[in-house]
Coordinates of C-alpha atoms in Angstrom, one line a residue:
Chain F
M1307 CA -43.3 -5.1 -41.8
G1308 CA -43.3 -3.5 -38.2
A1309 CA -42.3 -6.4 -36.0
P1310 CA -39.1 -7.1 -35.1
L1311 CA -37.4 -10.1 -36.8
D1312 CA -36.8 -13.3 -34.8
D1313 CA -33.3 -14.8 -34.2
A1314 CA -33.6 -17.2 -37.1
A1315 CA -34.9 -14.2 -39.4
L1316 CA -32.1 -12.2 -38.5
E1317 CA -29.5 -14.7 -38.8
A1318 CA -30.6 -15.4 -42.4
A1319 CA -30.5 -11.7 -43.2
L1320 CA -27.2 -11.3 -41.7
A1321 CA -26.0 -14.4 -43.6
K1322 CA -26.6 -12.1 -46.9
L1323 CA -25.0 -9.0 -45.3
P1324 CA -21.5 -9.3 -45.4
G1325 CA -19.8 -6.7 -42.9
W1326 CA -22.9 -6.2 -40.7
S1327 CA -23.5 -7.6 -37.3
R1328 CA -25.7 -7.5 -34.5
R1329 CA -24.6 -5.4 -31.7
E1330 CA -26.8 -4.1 -28.9
G1331 CA -30.1 -5.0 -30.2
K1332 CA -29.0 -3.0 -33.7
L1333 CA -27.6 -3.9 -37.2
H1334 CA -24.0 -2.7 -37.0
W1335 CA -21.5 -1.8 -40.0
E1336 CA -18.4 0.1 -39.8
H1337 CA -16.0 1.0 -43.0
R1338 CA -12.9 3.0 -43.3
F1339 CA -12.8 5.3 -46.3
R1340 CA -9.5 6.6 -48.1
D1341 CA -10.4 10.0 -46.9
F1342 CA -13.0 12.4 -45.7
V1343 CA -14.3 13.3 -49.4
Q1344 CA -14.7 9.4 -49.9
A1345 CA -16.5 9.1 -46.5
F1346 CA -19.0 12.0 -47.0
G1347 CA -19.7 11.1 -50.6
F1348 CA -21.0 7.7 -49.4
M1349 CA -23.0 9.2 -46.6
T1350 CA -24.6 11.6 -49.1
R1351 CA -25.5 8.6 -51.0
V1352 CA -26.8 6.8 -47.8
A1353 CA -28.7 10.0 -46.9
L1354 CA -30.5 10.0 -50.1
L1355 CA -31.4 6.4 -49.8
A1356 CA -32.8 6.8 -46.1
E1357 CA -34.8 9.8 -47.0
R1358 CA -36.3 7.9 -49.9
A1359 CA -37.1 5.0 -47.6
N1360 CA -38.1 7.2 -45.0
H1361 CA -36.0 5.2 -42.5
H1362 CA -32.9 7.1 -41.1
P1363 CA -29.6 5.6 -39.9
E1364 CA -27.7 6.2 -36.4
W1365 CA -24.3 7.3 -37.6
F1366 CA -21.1 8.6 -36.6
N1367 CA -18.3 9.7 -38.9
V1368 CA -14.8 10.9 -38.2
Y1369 CA -12.3 11.6 -41.3
G1370 CA -12.6 8.3 -43.3
T1371 CA -14.4 6.2 -40.8
V1372 CA -18.2 5.6 -40.8
R1373 CA -20.2 3.7 -38.4
I1374 CA -23.8 3.0 -38.8
A1375 CA -26.4 1.5 -36.7
L1376 CA -29.8 0.6 -37.8
V1377 CA -33.0 -0.2 -35.6
T1378 CA -36.7 0.4 -35.9
H1379 CA -37.3 2.3 -32.9
D1380 CA -41.2 2.1 -33.4
A1381 CA -41.1 -1.4 -33.5
G1382 CA -38.6 -2.0 -30.5
G1383 CA -36.0 -3.8 -32.3
I1384 CA -34.5 -4.5 -35.7
T1385 CA -36.9 -5.3 -38.6
A1386 CA -37.3 -6.0 -42.3
K1387 CA -36.9 -2.2 -43.0
D1388 CA -33.6 -2.2 -41.3
V1389 CA -32.4 -5.2 -43.4
A1390 CA -33.6 -3.5 -46.7
L1391 CA -31.7 -0.4 -45.8
A1392 CA -28.6 -2.1 -44.7
R1393 CA -28.8 -3.9 -48.3
E1394 CA -29.1 -0.8 -49.8
I1395 CA -26.0 0.9 -48.2
L1396 CA -24.0 -2.0 -49.1
A1397 CA -24.9 -1.5 -52.8
A1398 CA -24.1 2.1 -52.4
V1399 CA -20.4 1.7 -50.8
Chain W
M1263 CA -0.7 30.4 -62.0
G1264 CA -2.9 33.2 -62.9
A1265 CA -2.2 33.2 -66.6
P1266 CA -4.4 31.3 -69.1
L1267 CA -2.8 28.2 -70.8
D1268 CA -1.4 28.7 -74.1
D1269 CA -2.7 26.0 -76.8
A1270 CA 0.6 24.0 -76.3
A1271 CA 0.3 23.7 -72.7
L1272 CA -3.7 22.9 -72.7
E1273 CA -3.1 20.3 -75.4
A1274 CA -0.5 18.7 -73.0
A1275 CA -2.8 18.8 -70.1
L1276 CA -5.9 17.5 -72.2
A1277 CA -3.8 14.5 -73.2
K1278 CA -3.6 13.5 -69.6
L1279 CA -7.3 14.0 -68.9
P1280 CA -9.4 11.5 -70.3
G1281 CA -12.8 12.5 -71.1
W1282 CA -12.1 16.3 -70.9
S1283 CA -12.5 18.5 -74.0
R1284 CA -12.1 21.9 -74.5
R1285 CA -15.5 23.7 -75.6
E1286 CA -16.0 27.5 -76.0
G1287 CA -13.1 28.1 -74.0
K1288 CA -13.8 26.0 -71.1
L1289 CA -12.6 22.7 -69.8
H1290 CA -15.7 20.3 -70.3
W1291 CA -16.7 17.1 -69.1
E1292 CA -19.8 15.0 -69.0
H1293 CA -20.9 11.7 -67.5
R1294 CA -24.1 9.6 -66.9
F1295 CA -24.4 7.8 -63.6
R1296 CA -26.4 5.1 -62.9
D1297 CA -29.3 6.9 -61.1
F1298 CA -29.4 10.3 -59.2
V1299 CA -28.2 8.8 -56.0
Q1300 CA -24.8 7.9 -57.6
A1301 CA -24.8 11.2 -59.7
F1302 CA -25.3 13.4 -56.6
G1303 CA -23.1 11.4 -54.2
F1304 CA -20.4 12.3 -56.9
M1305 CA -21.2 15.9 -56.8
T1306 CA -20.9 16.2 -53.3
R1307 CA -17.2 14.5 -53.5
V1308 CA -16.7 17.4 -56.3
A1309 CA -17.9 20.2 -53.9
L1310 CA -15.7 19.3 -51.1
L1311 CA -12.6 19.3 -53.7
A1312 CA -13.7 22.5 -55.2
E1313 CA -14.3 24.1 -51.7
R1314 CA -10.9 22.9 -50.6
A1315 CA -9.3 24.5 -53.8
N1316 CA -11.6 27.5 -53.8
H1317 CA -12.3 26.9 -57.4
H1318 CA -15.7 26.2 -58.2
P1319 CA -17.3 24.4 -61.2
E1320 CA -20.1 25.4 -63.6
W1321 CA -22.1 22.3 -63.6
F1322 CA -25.7 21.1 -64.7
N1323 CA -27.3 17.9 -63.6
V1324 CA -30.4 16.1 -64.3
Y1325 CA -30.8 12.5 -63.0
G1326 CA -27.8 10.5 -63.5
T1327 CA -26.3 13.0 -65.9
V1328 CA -23.6 15.3 -64.7
R1329 CA -22.0 18.2 -66.9
I1330 CA -19.1 20.2 -65.5
A1331 CA -17.2 23.1 -67.1
L1332 CA -14.2 24.6 -65.7
V1333 CA -12.8 28.1 -66.2
T1334 CA -10.9 30.8 -64.3
H1335 CA -12.8 33.9 -64.8
D1336 CA -10.3 36.2 -63.0
A1337 CA -7.9 35.2 -65.6
G1338 CA -10.4 35.1 -68.6
G1339 CA -9.5 31.7 -69.5
I1340 CA -8.4 27.9 -68.6
T1341 CA -5.5 28.0 -66.2
A1342 CA -3.4 25.5 -64.3
K1343 CA -6.2 25.6 -61.6
D1344 CA -8.9 24.1 -63.8
V1345 CA -6.4 21.5 -64.8
A1346 CA -5.7 20.7 -61.4
L1347 CA -9.5 20.5 -60.5
A1348 CA -10.1 18.4 -63.5
R1349 CA -7.6 15.9 -62.3
E1350 CA -9.2 15.8 -59.2
I1351 CA -12.5 15.1 -60.2
L1352 CA -11.4 12.5 -62.7
A1353 CA -10.0 11.0 -59.3
A1354 CA -13.4 11.1 -57.8
V1355 CA -15.4 9.4 -60.1
Chain L
M126 CA -51.5 13.2 -61.4
G127 CA -50.0 12.3 -64.8
A128 CA -51.6 14.8 -67.1
P129 CA -50.0 18.3 -67.8
L130 CA -51.7 21.3 -66.0
D131 CA -53.7 23.4 -68.4
D132 CA -53.1 27.3 -68.4
A133 CA -55.6 28.0 -65.7
A134 CA -54.3 25.6 -63.2
L135 CA -50.9 26.6 -63.9
E136 CA -51.4 30.1 -63.3
A137 CA -53.2 29.2 -60.2
A138 CA -50.4 27.2 -59.0
L139 CA -47.6 29.8 -59.8
A140 CA -49.8 32.3 -57.9
K141 CA -48.6 30.3 -54.9
L142 CA -45.0 30.0 -55.8
P143 CA -43.4 33.2 -55.4
G144 CA -40.1 33.4 -57.4
W145 CA -41.2 30.9 -59.7
S146 CA -42.2 31.5 -63.3
R147 CA -43.0 29.3 -66.5
R148 CA -40.4 29.5 -69.0
E149 CA -39.9 27.0 -72.1
G150 CA -42.7 24.7 -70.9
K151 CA -41.0 24.1 -67.5
L152 CA -41.2 25.8 -64.1
H153 CA -38.2 27.7 -63.4
W154 CA -36.6 29.4 -60.3
E155 CA -33.2 31.0 -59.6
H156 CA -31.6 32.3 -56.5
R157 CA -28.2 33.7 -55.5
F158 CA -26.8 32.5 -52.3
R159 CA -24.1 34.0 -50.3
D160 CA -21.5 31.6 -51.3
F161 CA -21.1 28.2 -52.4
V162 CA -21.3 26.6 -49.1
Q163 CA -24.8 27.9 -48.6
A164 CA -25.8 27.0 -52.2
F165 CA -24.4 23.4 -52.1
G166 CA -26.1 22.9 -48.3
F167 CA -29.5 23.8 -50.1
M168 CA -28.9 21.8 -53.3
T169 CA -28.4 18.9 -50.8
R170 CA -31.7 19.5 -49.1
V171 CA -33.5 19.6 -52.3
A172 CA -31.6 16.5 -53.7
L173 CA -33.1 14.6 -50.5
L174 CA -36.5 16.0 -51.4
A175 CA -36.2 15.2 -54.9
E176 CA -35.1 11.5 -54.2
R177 CA -37.9 11.2 -51.6
A178 CA -40.6 12.3 -54.1
N179 CA -38.8 10.0 -57.1
H180 CA -39.1 13.3 -59.1
H181 CA -35.7 15.1 -59.9
P182 CA -34.8 18.4 -61.1
E183 CA -32.8 19.8 -64.1
W184 CA -30.3 22.2 -62.3
F185 CA -27.4 24.5 -62.9
N186 CA -24.8 26.0 -60.2
V187 CA -22.2 28.3 -60.1
Y188 CA -20.8 29.3 -56.9
G189 CA -23.6 30.8 -55.0
T190 CA -26.1 30.7 -58.0
V191 CA -28.7 27.9 -58.3
R192 CA -31.2 27.7 -61.2
I193 CA -33.8 24.9 -61.0
A194 CA -36.1 23.8 -64.1
L195 CA -38.9 21.3 -63.4
V196 CA -41.0 19.6 -65.9
T197 CA -42.5 16.0 -66.1
H198 CA -40.6 14.4 -68.9
D199 CA -43.4 11.3 -69.0
A200 CA -46.2 13.5 -69.3
G201 CA -44.7 16.1 -71.8
G202 CA -45.2 19.0 -69.3
I203 CA -45.7 20.7 -66.3
T204 CA -47.8 18.5 -63.7
A205 CA -48.9 18.6 -60.1
K206 CA -45.6 16.6 -59.4
D207 CA -43.9 19.4 -60.6
V208 CA -45.7 22.0 -58.4
A209 CA -45.7 19.7 -55.3
L210 CA -41.8 19.8 -55.7
A211 CA -41.3 23.4 -56.5
R212 CA -43.3 23.9 -53.1
E213 CA -40.9 21.6 -51.2
I214 CA -38.0 23.5 -52.6
L215 CA -39.2 27.1 -51.7
A216 CA -39.9 25.6 -47.9
A217 CA -36.4 24.4 -48.1
V218 CA -34.4 27.7 -49.0
Chain M
M1172 CA -1.4 27.4 -33.8
G1173 CA -0.5 23.9 -32.9
A1174 CA -0.5 24.2 -29.0
P1175 CA -3.5 23.2 -27.2
L1176 CA -5.2 26.5 -25.5
D1177 CA -4.8 26.6 -21.8
D1178 CA -7.7 27.1 -19.7
A1179 CA -8.0 31.2 -19.5
A1180 CA -7.8 31.0 -23.4
L1181 CA -10.4 28.4 -23.7
E1182 CA -13.0 29.9 -21.3
A1183 CA -12.4 33.2 -23.4
A1184 CA -13.0 31.3 -26.7
L1185 CA -16.2 29.5 -25.2
A1186 CA -17.5 32.8 -24.0
K1187 CA -18.1 33.8 -27.9
L1188 CA -19.3 30.4 -28.6
P1189 CA -23.0 30.2 -27.6
G1190 CA -24.2 26.4 -27.4
W1191 CA -20.6 24.9 -27.3
S1192 CA -18.9 23.6 -24.1
R1193 CA -16.1 21.7 -23.1
R1194 CA -16.7 17.9 -22.3
E1195 CA -14.2 15.1 -22.2
G1196 CA -11.4 17.4 -23.4
K1197 CA -13.0 18.4 -26.7
L1198 CA -15.3 21.2 -28.0
H1199 CA -18.9 19.8 -27.9
W1200 CA -22.2 21.2 -29.5
E1201 CA -25.5 19.7 -30.0
H1202 CA -28.7 20.8 -32.1
R1203 CA -31.8 19.3 -32.9
F1204 CA -33.2 20.4 -36.6
R1205 CA -36.7 20.0 -37.6
D1206 CA -35.9 16.9 -39.6
F1207 CA -33.3 14.8 -41.6
V1208 CA -33.5 17.1 -44.4
Q1209 CA -32.5 20.1 -42.6
A1210 CA -29.8 18.4 -40.5
F1211 CA -28.2 16.6 -43.5
G1212 CA -28.4 20.0 -45.3
F1213 CA -26.6 21.4 -42.4
M1214 CA -23.8 18.4 -42.2
T1215 CA -23.0 19.2 -45.7
R1216 CA -22.1 22.8 -45.1
V1217 CA -20.2 21.9 -42.2
A1218 CA -18.5 18.9 -44.3
L1219 CA -17.4 22.1 -47.0
L1220 CA -16.1 24.1 -44.0
A1221 CA -14.2 21.4 -42.6
E1222 CA -12.8 20.0 -45.9
R1223 CA -11.4 23.6 -46.7
A1224 CA -10.0 23.9 -43.2
N1225 CA -8.5 20.5 -43.6
H1226 CA -9.9 19.9 -40.0
H1227 CA -12.5 17.3 -39.5
P1228 CA -15.2 16.8 -36.8
E1229 CA -16.0 13.7 -34.8
W1230 CA -19.8 13.8 -35.3
F1231 CA -23.1 11.8 -34.7
N1232 CA -26.3 12.1 -36.4
V1233 CA -29.8 10.5 -35.9
Y1234 CA -32.8 12.1 -37.8
G1235 CA -32.9 15.8 -36.7
T1236 CA -30.3 15.5 -34.0
V1237 CA -26.7 16.4 -34.7
R1238 CA -23.7 16.1 -32.2
I1239 CA -20.3 17.7 -33.0
A1240 CA -17.1 16.8 -31.1
L1241 CA -14.0 19.1 -31.9
V1242 CA -10.4 18.1 -30.8
T1243 CA -6.8 18.3 -32.4
H1244 CA -5.5 14.9 -32.0
D1245 CA -2.1 15.9 -33.3
A1246 CA -1.9 18.3 -30.7
G1247 CA -3.5 16.3 -28.1
G1248 CA -6.1 18.9 -27.0
I1249 CA -8.4 21.9 -28.3
T1250 CA -6.4 24.4 -30.3
A1251 CA -7.3 27.5 -32.2
K1252 CA -8.2 25.4 -35.3
D1253 CA -10.9 23.9 -33.3
V1254 CA -12.3 27.1 -32.0
A1255 CA -12.2 28.5 -35.7
L1256 CA -14.3 25.8 -37.2
A1257 CA -16.6 25.9 -34.1
R1258 CA -17.1 29.6 -34.9
E1259 CA -17.7 28.9 -38.7
I1260 CA -20.1 26.2 -37.7
L1261 CA -22.2 28.5 -35.7
A1262 CA -22.3 30.8 -38.6
A1263 CA -23.4 28.0 -40.9
V1264 CA -26.7 26.8 -38.7

C-alpha cells in the first residue's frame, strides 16, 4: 500500500472519484457548502474519518468553502490510502 | 421572549416541528443516524447553532443515536427560544 | 480483550484513573468545563479518539457539563477497551 | 466598527496579541499542536467562537499545524472585528 500509484492506476481511481482531480502531485477537491455551519459539520465528519484511517488531509476553509488536498508524504506521492480517504470523504458530503 | 409558552402556543409550535414532542416540561427530540460519524457531524452543526443563539441543549449520544431536550431554565419552562432552536436543529439534520 | 474485567482488575484500573468510578456496571466520569465552547471542544477530541478506537461513549452534555459512561455492550461489562479509552479521555481533558 | 484600522491602531492591537502578525493585509497566526486530535479540538472551539461572532476565519490545517488569517472582506481590511476574534482565539488555545 505504501508505493505511489502509477499514472494508469491513478487515472482509473480518478474515474471513480467525481469532483476530484490531480493537482501538483496531490488529490484535490473543493466544495462550496451553504454556510459555515454546513461546511464545518462536514469537516468534523472528515476529521473523524481521517483520524480513524490515521491519514490526515491538508485542508483549507473559509465560510462555506472547503478545499482538500490528499497526498502520502512518507511515500512521496498519491497512494491507495489517499484514494481510500477520498472515497470516504465523497460518501460523507 | 422570556416567558414560558402557554399550552395553546406550545401546541401550535409543535404542529410545525415534526418529530418533536413535549416531555417532562421540555421539548424533546430523538434521531438515529447511520453511525457515529454522521451523528457527531450533526451534533457539531447543532453546537454551532446553539452557541450562536447562546442557548444550549441538554443532549445525549451513543453511537448513531442523539437525544435532545430543550428548555429555558431561567424562565422555568419552554419558551420561544427553545422553539426557534428546535426549528434550526430540524433544518440541520 | 473481549472478556469483562473481574473485580480485582477493575479496582487496579480505577486506581490509575483519577475521577473515574464504577456505577451501574459502567465506567463513569463527569467534568464541568468553563463554558460550552470548552466542553464541546473537549467532546470533539473525545469523538476523534473514540472513532479511532472504534469504541464509543454514552455521553451527556449541558452547557459546560460533560458526563461519560463507558461499557462494552458486546461483552456485557467493562473491558480493557473501556479502560484504554478512559485513559485517553483523561489525557485529552 | 466597520472601518479598517489605521496603522497606529493596528500596531497597538498587535502589541496585545502575542504570536499574531500582519501579513498581506490580514491578521496572521500559526501554531503547531501535538497532534491532529489537539489541533482539530482547537479548531472546533474557534469554529464556535467564529459562528457566535458571525465572523469567520480563513484557515488551513494539516495534522497538528493550524494557520489562521483574519480580515474583514466587506471593509477591505483589518477591523476591530478581526482583533476581537484574534483575542478570543488566543484565549481558546
